[in-house]
XYZ file of C-alpha atoms in Angstrom:
521
model
C -10.959 11.457 -17.615
C -10.105 8.392 -19.709
C -7.539 5.708 -18.952
C -5.127 7.169 -21.490
C -5.442 10.745 -19.846
C -4.828 9.196 -16.616
C -1.781 7.397 -17.775
C -0.447 10.557 -19.174
C -1.086 12.332 -16.087
C 0.955 9.559 -13.931
C 3.768 9.781 -16.485
C 3.916 13.731 -16.423
C 4.087 13.537 -12.680
C 6.860 10.892 -12.602
C 8.867 12.832 -15.326
C 8.752 15.969 -12.969
C 9.840 13.918 -10.284
C 12.862 11.994 -12.068
C 13.979 15.312 -13.764
C 14.039 17.331 -10.629
C 15.630 15.123 -8.050
C 19.301 15.136 -9.252
C 21.447 13.247 -6.876
C 18.850 13.003 -4.119
C 17.628 9.460 -3.334
C 14.327 8.587 -4.420
C 12.607 8.190 -0.999
C 14.159 11.650 0.006
C 12.566 13.438 -2.967
C 9.473 11.578 -2.624
C 8.311 13.744 0.401
C 8.790 17.008 -1.399
C 7.135 16.111 -4.943
C 4.235 14.255 -3.025
C 3.864 17.367 -0.654
C 3.772 19.698 -3.272
C 1.261 17.732 -5.499
C -0.934 17.708 -2.136
C -0.632 21.395 -1.730
C -1.671 21.944 -5.336
C -4.525 19.809 -4.804
C -5.529 21.708 -1.768
C -5.281 24.972 -3.857
C -7.497 23.802 -6.634
C -9.868 22.436 -4.531
C -10.390 25.598 -2.323
C -10.189 27.631 -5.889
C -13.127 25.464 -7.017
C -15.098 25.648 -3.925
C -14.777 29.195 -3.523
C -15.670 30.256 -7.025
C -18.918 28.317 -6.715
C -19.610 30.351 -3.880
C -18.660 33.663 -5.583
C -20.561 32.795 -8.755
C -23.596 35.075 -7.995
C -21.068 38.070 -7.266
C -19.379 37.794 -10.771
C -16.058 37.631 -9.256
C -13.290 34.992 -9.098
C -11.481 33.757 -5.810
C -8.196 34.953 -7.283
C -9.482 38.399 -7.829
C -10.185 38.735 -4.303
C -7.807 41.229 -2.155
C -8.277 39.968 1.118
C -5.601 42.309 2.931
C -6.756 45.719 2.054
C -9.942 45.670 0.335
C -12.846 45.607 3.172
C -15.510 44.387 0.872
C -13.248 41.486 -0.164
C -12.148 40.710 3.529
C -15.767 40.166 4.272
C -16.243 37.743 1.347
C -12.933 35.956 2.481
C -14.090 35.527 6.005
C -17.398 33.974 4.750
C -15.541 31.556 2.360
C -13.067 30.849 5.076
C -15.884 29.934 7.496
C -17.621 27.898 4.733
C -14.370 26.344 3.731
C -13.272 25.070 7.071
C -16.825 23.367 7.949
C -16.914 21.628 4.176
C -13.361 21.101 3.437
C -11.366 21.283 6.663
C -8.854 24.176 5.951
C -8.444 27.539 4.317
C -6.156 29.206 1.895
C -6.196 32.878 0.877
C -5.890 33.863 -2.889
C -2.488 34.943 -2.683
C -1.439 31.827 -0.680
C -2.610 29.336 -3.622
C -0.093 27.044 -5.591
C -0.413 29.148 -8.813
C 0.188 32.293 -6.852
C 3.477 31.120 -5.439
C 4.566 29.254 -8.630
C 4.120 32.361 -10.513
C 5.985 34.318 -7.981
C 8.876 32.054 -7.907
C 9.060 31.775 -11.748
C 8.632 35.684 -12.437
C 10.976 37.948 -14.289
C 12.722 38.742 -10.958
C 12.962 35.116 -9.923
C 11.695 35.876 -6.497
C 12.894 34.334 -3.434
C 9.931 32.147 -2.268
C 11.204 29.797 0.255
C 10.139 31.700 3.379
C 6.741 32.593 1.971
C 6.159 28.944 1.087
C 7.023 27.922 4.517
C 4.730 30.281 5.835
C 1.846 29.325 3.619
C 1.919 25.687 4.525
C 2.225 26.606 8.376
C -1.059 28.656 7.515
C -2.738 25.669 6.184
C -2.178 23.802 9.282
C -2.974 26.660 11.515
C -6.243 27.385 9.702
C -7.674 24.144 11.066
C -6.835 24.856 14.834
C -9.851 24.701 17.186
C -11.610 22.911 14.563
C -12.747 19.123 13.728
C -10.057 18.687 11.093
C -7.090 19.844 13.399
C -5.977 16.248 13.836
C -6.114 15.481 10.285
C -3.997 18.416 9.174
C -1.798 18.796 12.266
C 1.903 18.836 11.227
C 1.006 17.352 7.830
C 3.670 19.363 5.865
C 6.583 18.741 8.447
C 8.467 16.646 6.119
C 8.733 19.192 3.507
C 11.865 21.024 5.095
C 12.750 23.774 2.659
C 15.883 24.578 4.700
C 17.515 21.141 3.790
C 20.807 21.110 2.335
C 19.733 18.046 0.332
C 17.782 20.775 -1.841
C 20.864 22.594 -2.665
C 24.223 24.148 -0.941
C 23.123 27.702 -1.175
C 19.606 29.540 -0.317
C 19.576 30.425 -4.238
C 20.116 27.039 -5.384
C 17.209 25.799 -2.966
C 15.138 28.319 -4.050
C 15.861 27.688 -7.828
C 15.024 23.803 -7.326
C 11.836 24.512 -5.768
C 10.664 27.287 -8.070
C 11.103 24.816 -10.781
C 9.231 22.047 -9.095
C 6.335 24.537 -8.752
C 6.659 25.808 -12.296
C 6.449 22.287 -13.601
C 3.455 21.233 -11.436
C 1.596 24.546 -12.284
C 1.489 23.728 -15.943
C -0.687 20.504 -15.229
C -4.224 21.097 -14.657
C -5.826 18.421 -12.353
C -9.331 19.181 -13.749
C -10.823 18.244 -10.243
C -14.090 18.981 -11.386
C -14.282 17.103 -14.584
C -13.292 13.564 -13.469
C -13.767 10.523 -11.221
C -12.488 11.687 -7.919
C -9.860 8.666 -7.892
C -7.903 9.704 -10.815
C -5.632 12.073 -9.123
C -5.573 10.139 -6.087
C -4.715 6.927 -8.345
C -1.704 9.066 -9.912
C -0.627 9.904 -6.474
C -0.724 6.336 -5.547
C 1.260 5.494 -8.887
C 3.955 7.904 -7.762
C 4.112 6.018 -4.340
C 4.339 2.880 -6.151
C 7.269 4.260 -8.315
C 9.105 5.749 -5.331
C 8.559 2.382 -3.525
C 10.201 0.284 -6.416
C 13.124 2.811 -6.187
C 13.565 2.707 -2.418
C 14.109 -1.110 -2.152
C 14.032 -2.399 1.170
C 12.543 0.597 2.837
C 9.553 0.562 0.506
C 8.054 -2.239 2.592
C 7.505 0.356 5.456
C 4.857 2.296 3.407
C 3.759 0.127 0.333
C 1.770 -2.759 -0.464
C 2.005 -3.847 -4.115
C -1.327 -3.226 -5.727
C -1.877 -6.821 -6.598
C -1.888 -8.172 -3.223
C -3.890 -5.223 -1.942
C -6.523 -6.335 -4.583
C -6.753 -9.690 -3.161
C -7.024 -8.645 0.549
C -9.495 -6.015 -0.412
C -11.762 -8.473 -2.579
C -11.615 -11.093 0.292
C -12.686 -8.858 3.022
C -15.638 -7.316 0.705
C -17.132 -10.852 -0.025
C -20.906 -10.510 -0.206
C -20.881 -6.815 0.598
C -21.766 -3.702 -1.036
C -21.156 -1.327 1.756
C -18.902 -1.249 4.727
C -19.419 0.344 8.139
C -15.814 0.569 8.856
C -12.602 -0.716 7.566
C -9.322 -0.758 9.552
C -5.519 -1.279 8.912
C -3.345 -1.417 12.081
C -0.053 -0.965 10.196
C -1.835 1.490 7.428
C 1.578 2.639 5.648
C 0.597 5.351 3.151
C -3.213 4.049 3.374
C -3.206 2.465 -0.130
C -4.750 -0.684 1.317
C -7.678 1.054 3.125
C -8.203 2.939 -0.075
C -8.308 -0.405 -1.916
C -10.785 -1.662 0.117
C -13.093 1.272 -0.623
C -12.768 0.444 -4.323
C -14.525 -2.745 -3.969
C -17.802 -1.565 -2.402
C -20.267 1.159 -3.178
C -19.560 3.187 0.248
C -17.248 3.067 3.149
C -18.603 5.026 6.383
C -15.195 5.207 8.223
C -11.600 4.507 7.571
C -9.410 3.680 10.552
C -5.837 3.314 10.787
C -2.512 3.372 12.717
C 1.095 3.934 11.756
C 4.303 4.079 13.520
C 6.516 5.899 10.882
C 5.788 9.833 11.290
C 6.644 10.460 7.354
C 4.413 7.724 6.361
C 1.752 8.662 8.690
C 1.623 11.932 7.141
C 1.553 10.269 3.595
C -1.476 8.319 4.623
C -3.482 11.502 5.692
C -2.524 13.087 2.613
C -3.338 10.076 0.544
C -6.855 10.159 2.118
C -7.632 13.566 1.298
C -6.203 13.389 -2.348
C -8.961 10.613 -2.700
C -11.636 12.842 -1.559
C -12.258 11.014 1.787
C -13.796 13.770 3.817
C -11.855 14.588 6.946
C -14.831 13.317 9.159
C -14.570 10.013 7.646
C -11.027 8.935 8.337
C -9.200 8.630 11.837
C -5.616 7.736 11.337
C -3.274 7.733 14.309
C 0.691 7.804 14.902
C 1.543 5.209 17.352
C 3.096 1.810 17.932
C 0.018 -0.336 17.291
C 1.097 -3.236 19.608
C 2.409 -1.170 22.574
C 0.030 1.790 22.296
C -3.228 0.917 20.398
C -5.053 4.002 19.403
C -8.628 2.577 18.836
C -8.769 -0.019 21.383
C -12.590 0.105 22.013
C -13.619 0.052 18.341
C -14.658 -3.118 16.264
C -14.431 -2.979 12.641
C -16.394 -4.796 9.833
C -13.197 -5.233 7.600
C -9.734 -5.549 8.706
C -6.511 -5.584 6.601
C -2.878 -5.787 7.161
C 0.579 -6.083 5.653
C 2.534 -6.018 8.940
C 6.282 -5.768 9.046
C 7.453 -9.576 8.741
C 8.799 -11.110 11.917
C 9.265 -7.685 13.736
C 10.590 -7.251 17.114
C 8.310 -6.480 19.903
C 8.252 -6.110 23.704
C 6.487 -9.214 24.536
C 6.146 -7.471 28.049
C 4.259 -9.750 30.332
C 2.147 -6.971 31.212
C 0.446 -7.486 28.261
C -0.875 -10.818 29.593
C -3.465 -8.670 31.202
C -4.522 -6.815 27.894
C -7.759 -8.224 26.377
C -6.134 -8.440 23.067
C -3.792 -11.144 24.353
C -5.106 -12.566 27.957
C -7.206 -15.283 26.588
C -4.451 -17.011 24.530
C -2.470 -17.769 27.691
C 0.908 -16.960 25.618
C 2.389 -14.043 23.900
C 3.922 -14.119 20.557
C 7.756 -14.545 20.807
C 9.745 -11.277 21.240
C 11.441 -11.934 17.937
C 8.604 -12.423 15.843
C 5.555 -10.207 16.318
C 3.596 -11.819 13.715
C 0.798 -13.518 15.969
C 0.882 -10.310 18.139
C -0.658 -8.539 15.312
C -3.114 -11.361 14.532
C -4.072 -11.210 18.036
C -4.790 -7.357 17.877
C -6.722 -7.613 15.031
C -9.156 -10.301 15.881
C -9.555 -8.448 19.203
C -10.915 -5.583 16.763
C -12.684 -7.573 14.277
C -16.665 -7.367 14.393
C -18.670 -10.408 14.809
C -19.984 -10.026 11.288
C -16.658 -9.083 9.935
C -13.652 -10.499 7.981
C -9.860 -9.883 8.520
C -7.107 -10.705 5.992
C -3.475 -10.349 6.867
C -0.035 -10.972 4.910
C 2.509 -12.954 7.036
C 5.547 -14.779 6.172
C 5.041 -18.498 5.842
C 6.614 -19.208 9.356
C 3.467 -18.505 10.991
C 1.990 -21.677 9.398
C 4.418 -24.161 11.178
C 6.514 -22.597 13.654
C 6.009 -24.227 17.326
C 6.288 -23.232 21.078
C 4.095 -20.014 21.666
C 3.214 -19.572 17.923
C 2.040 -23.191 17.752
C -0.233 -22.959 20.723
C -1.597 -19.411 19.661
C -2.459 -21.047 16.203
C -3.999 -24.322 17.876
C -6.177 -22.105 20.239
C -7.427 -19.933 17.162
C -8.475 -22.826 15.290
C -9.543 -25.479 17.975
C -11.038 -23.362 20.612
C -12.294 -20.255 18.627
C -12.610 -21.805 15.088
C -11.752 -18.316 13.660
C -9.525 -19.171 10.712
C -11.240 -19.303 7.419
C -8.448 -19.796 4.910
C -4.735 -20.207 4.208
C -3.550 -18.549 0.904
C 0.181 -19.163 -0.438
C 1.613 -16.605 -2.207
C 4.526 -16.639 -4.649
C 8.233 -15.592 -3.478
C 9.565 -12.265 -4.423
C 6.387 -10.172 -4.892
C 7.227 -7.633 -2.120
C 9.766 -4.892 -2.287
C 12.920 -5.461 -0.356
C 12.080 -9.087 0.591
C 12.016 -12.438 -1.645
C 10.635 -14.543 1.173
C 7.219 -16.422 0.260
C 4.405 -14.999 1.969
C 1.080 -16.222 2.723
C -2.499 -14.728 3.513
C -4.573 -15.701 6.369
C -8.323 -14.954 6.468
C -10.117 -14.893 9.661
C -13.886 -14.592 10.673
C -15.639 -14.658 13.988
C -18.952 -16.192 12.319
C -17.845 -18.479 9.787
C -20.434 -20.019 7.187
C -18.135 -22.925 6.622
C -17.146 -23.613 10.229
C -16.322 -27.427 9.520
C -13.269 -26.825 7.492
C -10.466 -24.529 6.429
C -9.740 -23.695 2.715
C -5.888 -24.106 1.630
C -4.829 -22.432 -1.711
C -1.436 -22.891 -3.200
C -1.234 -20.004 -5.459
C 2.798 -19.827 -5.307
C 3.444 -21.050 -8.845
C 0.904 -18.700 -10.475
C 2.603 -15.467 -11.452
C 4.694 -13.795 -14.051
C 8.341 -13.108 -13.692
C 9.686 -9.714 -14.122
C 13.343 -8.238 -14.173
C 13.854 -7.802 -10.558
C 10.535 -8.902 -9.263
C 7.539 -11.527 -9.736
C 4.065 -10.112 -9.793
C 0.624 -11.511 -9.792
C -1.428 -11.176 -13.205
C -5.072 -10.070 -13.383
C -5.838 -13.701 -13.931
C -3.867 -14.892 -10.919
C -5.683 -12.645 -8.699
C -9.245 -13.637 -10.236
C -8.310 -17.353 -9.709
C -7.251 -16.913 -5.968
C -10.570 -14.724 -5.322
C -13.131 -16.758 -7.032
C -11.386 -19.846 -5.368
C -12.058 -18.250 -1.892
C -15.480 -17.217 -2.501
C -16.789 -20.321 -4.109
C -14.562 -22.606 -1.814
C -13.764 -24.645 -4.827
C -11.137 -27.534 -4.820
C -8.717 -27.977 -7.692
C -5.733 -30.547 -8.025
C -2.525 -29.045 -7.263
C -3.974 -25.604 -6.415
C -6.955 -25.704 -3.466
C -8.015 -28.305 -0.895
C -10.800 -27.869 1.724
C -9.307 -29.483 5.022
C -11.808 -30.562 7.997
C -10.783 -29.379 11.219
C -10.131 -33.095 12.069
C -7.347 -33.291 9.302
C -5.911 -30.057 10.632
C -5.710 -31.856 14.145
C -4.157 -34.921 12.588
C -1.623 -32.549 11.468
C -0.863 -31.112 14.878
C -2.244 -27.765 13.749
C 0.803 -27.343 11.356
C -0.722 -25.345 8.358
C 2.130 -25.767 6.117
C 0.555 -25.876 2.747
C 2.237 -28.868 1.107
C 0.352 -30.882 3.939
C -2.970 -30.010 2.399
C -2.370 -29.352 -1.209
C -0.269 -31.925 -3.123
C 1.608 -30.274 -5.945
C 3.804 -33.329 -6.406
C 4.321 -33.713 -10.014
C 4.873 -37.425 -11.345
C 7.966 -37.834 -13.309
C 7.572 -39.218 -16.823
C 8.128 -42.919 -17.351
C 11.455 -43.564 -18.897
C 11.474 -45.866 -21.837
C 14.741 -47.461 -21.436
C 14.501 -49.212 -24.763
C 14.402 -45.776 -26.368
C 17.235 -44.463 -24.493
C 19.282 -47.329 -25.652
C 18.543 -46.856 -29.257
C 19.658 -43.169 -28.724
C 22.853 -44.043 -27.190
C 23.709 -46.518 -30.271
C 22.519 -43.866 -32.765
C 24.983 -41.356 -30.768
C 27.824 -43.621 -30.698
C 27.818 -44.276 -34.604
C 27.396 -40.383 -35.140
C 30.382 -40.053 -32.805
C 32.466 -42.845 -34.902
C 31.548 -40.748 -37.986
C 32.747 -37.551 -36.818
C 36.058 -39.001 -35.446
C 36.756 -40.565 -39.021
C 36.354 -37.204 -40.581
C 38.563 -35.648 -37.960
C 41.077 -38.226 -38.576
C 40.963 -37.759 -42.364
C 41.388 -34.173 -41.763
C 44.673 -34.667 -39.609
C 46.007 -36.884 -42.217
C 45.821 -34.563 -44.931
C 47.296 -31.845 -42.657
C 50.023 -34.166 -41.683
C 49.156 -33.896 -37.779
C 48.563 -36.452 -35.185
C 44.830 -37.064 -34.230
C 43.842 -35.389 -30.789
C 42.376 -39.064 -29.933
């Protein structure tokens, strides 16, 4: 599928979402439209899978009657066994998306809400007792088909849901005919569109693609394969998937997300990108208080945690391996360095981590200053500091930075500083990084090049002289010298201006005399 077809698919999906959501908020309707696209994907995936198995028998999956025909029932049981092993779930022919869409939009306009709820429950139940159970458990719980947001009456709800299914049913996802990422990318496009409409709430589940790209390219520098990638605040999983695009293969994806709805979205997003259920392990819990992968170490770690979030800063954490060696905890009102400490704990010796944080982490004192000094002076883990433009994130206009850490640094004598804060394109409501801006940041990082007013390599000694304050203007001088003012030239211009004004005054005075009125001066 070409770029043009991909864009058409994205537009079709967004048009359906926009046309049908009515007065519902974008972020409320998001869960329905993305949930149904996911259901359609699972249906088409299993239909293709079953048709391949049935090819020798000369029968299509949709022609099977798994309820009353004994021979067909046996076939269904065999398909179910293979499907759960290979795909992780099972759907009967009469539970496929196309069957439900046709039922809801037939001549009799059948009532399908109860059947649909049952089908979605069956998908989850089909995984019980199998390896894929954790990845499908409660996956559709945000698709509340009884919600009054869908309509005041049962008929109104039924009509809306039937319309959504009918519109989606007209689109063929062509799963067999294109690169596995096309549909996944269209899904991500929708997530991004909903994010821009959701304003402040969007930061909870989505990192702008331009920033994701920078983080992904940094942690995959000089690598073609990754053993593992981890995001401790994974949102919809887009950052994890972005990393996978930068290498030939990622063996395992790990993530943790606090918000239940977003956690479900992340699991769906993984499956939509054809990541096998055995290859991802995404958990739902508070990362700082209840870490779910505590004994794991990862080759690549990326994160865009909530900026300056509150956390417990419980003194008991001082006996936690993630924090104990630092001697100080991040302040209760600003968890930024707690996320850094958590990620460093999980970073493998041959790994790289990149985290987006507010600028305050570069210079704030007290406990944060202590942690910063320990990371640079005692551990020497800080590899680069990259300043980003302001107003590039949904819901916040504050300037941000990327901190890059490595446990085994090739350039252990220095730290690279990049000031990319003035390299962006202005849009209506937001600034965004162009591809040349992204390329400049990445190539400067990879080659560790210095450029006047853009990048600087600071020795550890220089950072020490600055009392471990990492504020970028201390290292990258962006001061623009003012042009020398030629006072003689200014004087000549003022004299010429005086003559022009006198001429204008004379003209006005002449007009006033002709009109027999007094002059205004």
